């Protein structure tokens, strides 16, 4: 039904880690090239974690020509029966969308953004009743306006948030543990940018990476391993954290949400 976003996250599309993952883009979290074999093991652990929470996972094959290909979140925005195919803001990622669009057209009406638009799916966060859209180095005003126009036709409002230079995407510093609630890393977004939210779990700046989470059914929530303060705060808020080892994927500025596109 238009305007009713199904947040139950029953099925995820993921893509295997590229054999050239060590060449993935990295500006924020990366301190060295990721080790491809360890990244592949961690990606398998990520898939296992989703499956252990009851999520069906469809795995697409790696693209050796696209080191960032596992970050499928950036390639499309999906709601209702529509898949909006993104225009990734970094040229090296632009062609990742073609195989995704071929797959998504089996299940969704496909909508494309104009060539003047730039948009990474990592700049789009659905809060339960609206889309927060980050204006960033990867997402421009044309992208924001075009996505807002499509979303409004389906009954969804949008709010634009300026993504600071301290981070890559909006999803890098912000996620939604349940409708209307945010987990946000201190030192990136200003409180006034999210003043419409009463329920915010602020996590310390030195655990920024852990602000990106995936909330699933029954209070379960995927959280990156190694961030004890965030884990405790999420537990204190009544959720059950499922820890996922992400250290190599982090080296390529990829977070938990980056590695999935939820299609059901
Ligand atoms: N490595 C993820 C990105 O820069 O898009």
Coordinates of C-alpha atoms and ligand atoms in Angstrom, one line a residue:
X1 CA 0.0 0.0 0.0
X2 CA 1.5 3.4 -0.9
X3 CA 2.8 5.4 2.0
X4 CA 3.1 2.4 4.4
X5 CA 6.8 1.5 4.6
X6 CA 7.3 -2.1 5.7
X7 CA 10.2 -2.0 8.2
X8 CA 10.2 -5.7 9.1
X9 CA 13.3 -6.4 7.0
X10 CA 12.6 -9.9 6.0
X11 CA 14.9 -10.2 3.0
X12 CA 18.3 -8.5 2.2
X13 CA 20.3 -8.3 -1.0
X14 CA 24.0 -8.4 -0.4
X15 CA 27.0 -8.5 -2.7
X16 CA 30.2 -10.5 -2.1
X17 CA 33.3 -8.5 -1.3
X18 CA 35.2 -7.6 -4.4
X19 CA 38.5 -9.5 -5.1
X20 CA 39.9 -5.9 -5.4
X21 CA 38.4 -4.7 -2.1
X22 CA 41.9 -3.5 -1.0
X23 CA 41.4 -0.7 -3.5
X24 CA 38.0 0.4 -2.1
X25 CA 37.6 4.1 -1.4
X26 CA 38.6 5.1 2.1
X27 CA 38.9 8.6 3.7
X28 CA 37.4 8.5 7.1
X29 CA 37.9 5.3 9.1
X30 CA 40.6 3.6 7.0
X31 CA 44.2 3.6 8.3
X32 CA 45.5 1.1 5.8
X33 CA 44.3 -1.1 3.0
X34 CA 41.8 -3.7 4.1
X35 CA 42.9 -7.3 4.0
X36 CA 40.6 -8.9 1.5
X37 CA 40.5 -12.4 2.9
X38 CA 39.6 -11.2 6.4
X39 CA 37.0 -8.8 4.9
X40 CA 35.4 -11.8 3.2
X41 CA 35.3 -13.7 6.5
X42 CA 33.7 -10.8 8.2
X43 CA 31.2 -10.3 5.4
X44 CA 30.3 -14.0 5.9
X45 CA 29.8 -13.3 9.6
X46 CA 27.6 -10.4 8.7
X47 CA 25.4 -12.6 6.5
X48 CA 25.3 -15.3 9.3
X49 CA 24.2 -12.6 11.8
X50 CA 21.3 -11.5 9.5
X51 CA 20.3 -15.1 8.9
X52 CA 20.4 -15.9 12.6
X53 CA 17.9 -13.1 13.1
X54 CA 15.6 -14.7 10.6
X55 CA 16.5 -12.5 7.6
X56 CA 16.5 -14.2 4.2
X57 CA 19.7 -13.2 2.4
X58 CA 20.2 -13.2 -1.4
X59 CA 23.9 -13.0 -2.3
X60 CA 25.0 -11.4 -5.6
X61 CA 28.4 -12.2 -7.0
X62 CA 31.4 -9.9 -6.6
X63 CA 32.4 -7.3 -9.2
X64 CA 36.2 -7.4 -9.6
X65 CA 36.1 -4.0 -11.5
X66 CA 34.2 -2.4 -8.6
X67 CA 36.2 -2.5 -5.3
X68 CA 33.3 -1.0 -3.4
X69 CA 30.6 -3.3 -4.8
X70 CA 29.7 -4.9 -1.5
X71 CA 28.2 -1.5 -0.4
X72 CA 24.9 -2.1 -2.1
X73 CA 23.0 0.4 0.2
X74 CA 24.4 3.2 -2.0
X75 CA 22.9 1.9 -5.2
X76 CA 19.1 2.2 -4.6
X77 CA 16.4 3.6 -2.3
X78 CA 13.5 1.1 -1.9
X79 CA 10.1 1.8 -0.6
X80 CA 6.6 0.4 -1.3
X81 CA 6.8 -1.1 -4.8
X82 CA 9.5 1.4 -6.1
X83 CA 13.2 1.2 -6.4
X84 CA 14.9 4.6 -7.0
X85 CA 18.3 3.8 -8.6
X86 CA 20.9 6.1 -7.2
X87 CA 23.6 8.2 -9.1
X88 CA 26.6 7.4 -6.9
X89 CA 28.5 10.6 -6.1
X90 CA 32.0 9.2 -6.7
X91 CA 32.8 8.4 -10.3
X92 CA 34.5 5.1 -9.5
X93 CA 31.1 3.8 -8.1
X94 CA 28.8 5.1 -10.8
X95 CA 28.5 1.8 -12.8
X96 CA 27.7 -0.3 -9.7
X97 CA 24.1 0.5 -10.2
X98 CA 23.5 -1.3 -13.5
X99 CA 23.5 -4.9 -12.2
X100 CA 21.5 -3.9 -9.1
X101 CA 18.9 -2.2 -11.3
X102 CA 18.6 -5.4 -13.5
X103 CA 18.0 -7.4 -10.3
X104 CA 15.5 -4.9 -8.7
X105 CA 13.4 -4.6 -11.8
X106 CA 12.2 -8.2 -11.1
X107 CA 10.4 -7.0 -8.0
X108 CA 10.0 -3.2 -8.2
X109 CA 9.0 -0.4 -10.5
X110 CA 12.3 1.3 -11.3
X111 CA 12.8 5.0 -11.2
X112 CA 16.0 6.7 -12.3
X113 CA 17.4 10.1 -11.3
X114 CA 18.5 12.6 -13.9
X115 CA 22.2 12.8 -14.9
X116 CA 22.4 16.1 -13.0
X117 CA 21.6 14.3 -9.8
X118 CA 24.1 12.8 -7.4
X119 CA 22.9 10.5 -4.7
X120 CA 24.4 7.7 -2.6
X121 CA 21.9 5.6 -0.7
X122 CA 24.1 5.9 2.3
X123 CA 22.8 9.5 2.6
X124 CA 19.2 8.3 3.1
X125 CA 17.7 7.3 6.5
X126 CA 14.1 6.3 6.9
X127 CA 12.8 7.2 10.4
X128 CA 9.4 5.6 10.3
X129 CA 7.5 8.4 8.8
X130 CA 9.9 10.4 6.8
X131 CA 13.2 10.2 4.9
X132 CA 16.2 12.2 6.3
X133 CA 18.4 13.0 3.3
X134 CA 22.0 14.0 3.8
X135 CA 23.5 16.7 1.6
X136 CA 27.1 15.6 1.3
X137 CA 30.0 15.2 -1.0
X138 CA 28.1 12.3 -2.6
X139 CA 24.6 13.7 -2.7
X140 CA 23.7 17.0 -4.3
X141 CA 20.6 19.2 -4.3
X142 CA 19.3 17.8 -7.6
X143 CA 19.5 14.3 -6.1
X144 CA 17.7 15.5 -2.9
X145 CA 15.0 17.3 -4.9
X146 CA 14.3 14.4 -7.3
X147 CA 14.1 11.8 -4.5
X148 CA 11.9 14.1 -2.4
X149 CA 9.5 14.5 -5.4
X150 CA 9.3 10.8 -5.9
X151 CA 8.9 10.1 -2.2
X152 CA 6.1 12.7 -1.8
X153 CA 4.1 11.1 -4.5
X154 CA 4.1 8.0 -2.3
X155 CA 3.1 10.0 0.8
X156 CA 6.5 10.4 2.4
X157 CA 8.0 13.6 3.6
X158 CA 11.7 14.4 3.6
X159 CA 14.0 16.4 5.7
X160 CA 17.4 17.6 4.5
X161 CA 20.4 17.3 6.8
X162 CA 23.8 18.8 6.0
X163 CA 26.4 16.0 6.4
X164 CA 29.5 17.6 8.0
X165 CA 33.0 17.2 6.4
X166 CA 33.9 14.9 9.4
X167 CA 32.0 12.0 7.8
X168 CA 31.2 10.3 4.6
X169 CA 27.4 9.6 4.6
X170 CA 24.4 10.4 6.9
X171 CA 24.2 6.7 7.7
X172 CA 27.8 6.8 8.9
X173 CA 26.8 8.8 12.0
X174 CA 23.1 8.1 12.4
X175 CA 20.8 5.1 12.4
X176 CA 17.2 4.2 13.5
X177 CA 16.9 1.5 16.2
X178 CA 13.1 1.8 16.1
X179 CA 10.6 4.2 14.4
X180 CA 11.1 7.7 15.6
X181 CA 14.3 7.0 17.6
X182 CA 17.9 7.8 16.5
X183 CA 21.4 6.6 17.4
X184 CA 23.8 9.5 16.7
X185 CA 27.5 9.9 17.1
X186 CA 28.6 13.0 19.1
X187 CA 30.6 15.6 17.3
X188 CA 29.1 15.2 13.8
X189 CA 25.4 16.2 13.6
X190 CA 24.4 19.2 15.8
X191 CA 21.5 18.6 18.2
X192 CA 19.5 21.3 16.3
X193 CA 19.7 19.3 13.1
X194 CA 17.7 16.5 14.7
X195 CA 15.6 18.6 17.1
X196 CA 12.4 16.9 15.9
X197 CA 13.5 13.6 17.7
X198 CA 12.7 13.2 21.4
X199 CA 14.4 9.8 21.6
X200 CA 18.1 10.0 20.7
X201 CA 20.9 7.7 21.9
X202 CA 24.1 9.8 21.7
X203 CA 27.2 7.8 21.6
X204 CA 30.7 9.1 22.2
X205 CA 32.7 10.4 19.3
X206 CA 35.5 7.8 19.8
X207 CA 32.8 5.2 19.0
X208 CA 31.4 7.0 16.0
X209 CA 31.7 3.9 13.8
X210 CA 29.1 2.1 16.0
X211 CA 26.4 4.6 15.4
X212 CA 25.5 2.7 12.3
X213 CA 23.3 -0.2 13.3
X214 CA 20.6 -2.4 11.7
X215 CA 17.5 -2.9 13.8
X216 CA 15.6 -6.1 13.2
X217 CA 12.5 -7.8 14.6
X218 CA 12.0 -8.5 18.3
X219 CA 14.4 -5.8 19.5
X220 CA 17.4 -7.4 18.0
X221 CA 19.9 -5.0 16.5
X222 CA 23.1 -5.6 14.6
X223 CA 25.9 -3.5 16.2
X224 CA 29.6 -3.5 15.2
X225 CA 31.8 -5.3 17.7
X226 CA 34.4 -3.5 19.7
X227 CA 32.4 -0.5 20.9
X228 CA 31.5 -1.2 24.6
X229 CA 29.9 2.1 25.5
X230 CA 27.6 2.0 22.5
X231 CA 26.7 -1.7 23.2
X232 CA 25.8 -0.8 26.8
X233 CA 23.7 2.2 25.8
X234 CA 21.8 0.1 23.3
X235 CA 21.2 -2.6 25.9
X236 CA 20.1 0.0 28.4
X237 CA 17.5 1.2 25.9
X238 CA 16.0 -2.3 25.9
X239 CA 17.5 -3.7 22.7
X240 CA 19.4 -7.0 22.2
X241 CA 22.7 -6.2 20.4
X242 CA 24.0 -8.8 18.0
X243 CA 27.7 -8.1 17.6
X244 CA 29.3 -8.2 14.1
X245 CA 33.1 -8.0 13.5
X246 CA 33.5 -5.3 11.0
X247 CA 37.2 -4.1 11.4
X248 CA 38.3 -4.8 7.8
X249 CA 35.1 -3.4 6.2
X250 CA 35.5 -0.3 8.4
X251 CA 38.9 0.2 6.7
X252 CA 37.0 0.9 3.5
X253 CA 34.6 3.3 5.2
X254 CA 31.8 0.7 5.0
X255 CA 29.4 0.1 7.9
X256 CA 26.7 -2.4 8.6
X257 CA 23.9 -0.8 6.7
X258 CA 26.1 -0.2 3.7
X259 CA 26.3 -4.0 3.1
X260 CA 22.5 -4.6 2.6
X261 CA 19.6 -3.5 0.5
X262 CA 16.4 -4.7 2.2
X263 CA 13.9 -5.7 -0.4
X264 CA 11.2 -7.1 1.9
Ligands
LIG1 N1 34.2 3.0 0.4 C1 32.9 3.4 0.4 C2 32.7 4.7 -0.3 O1 33.6 5.5 -0.3 O2 31.7 4.9 -1.0

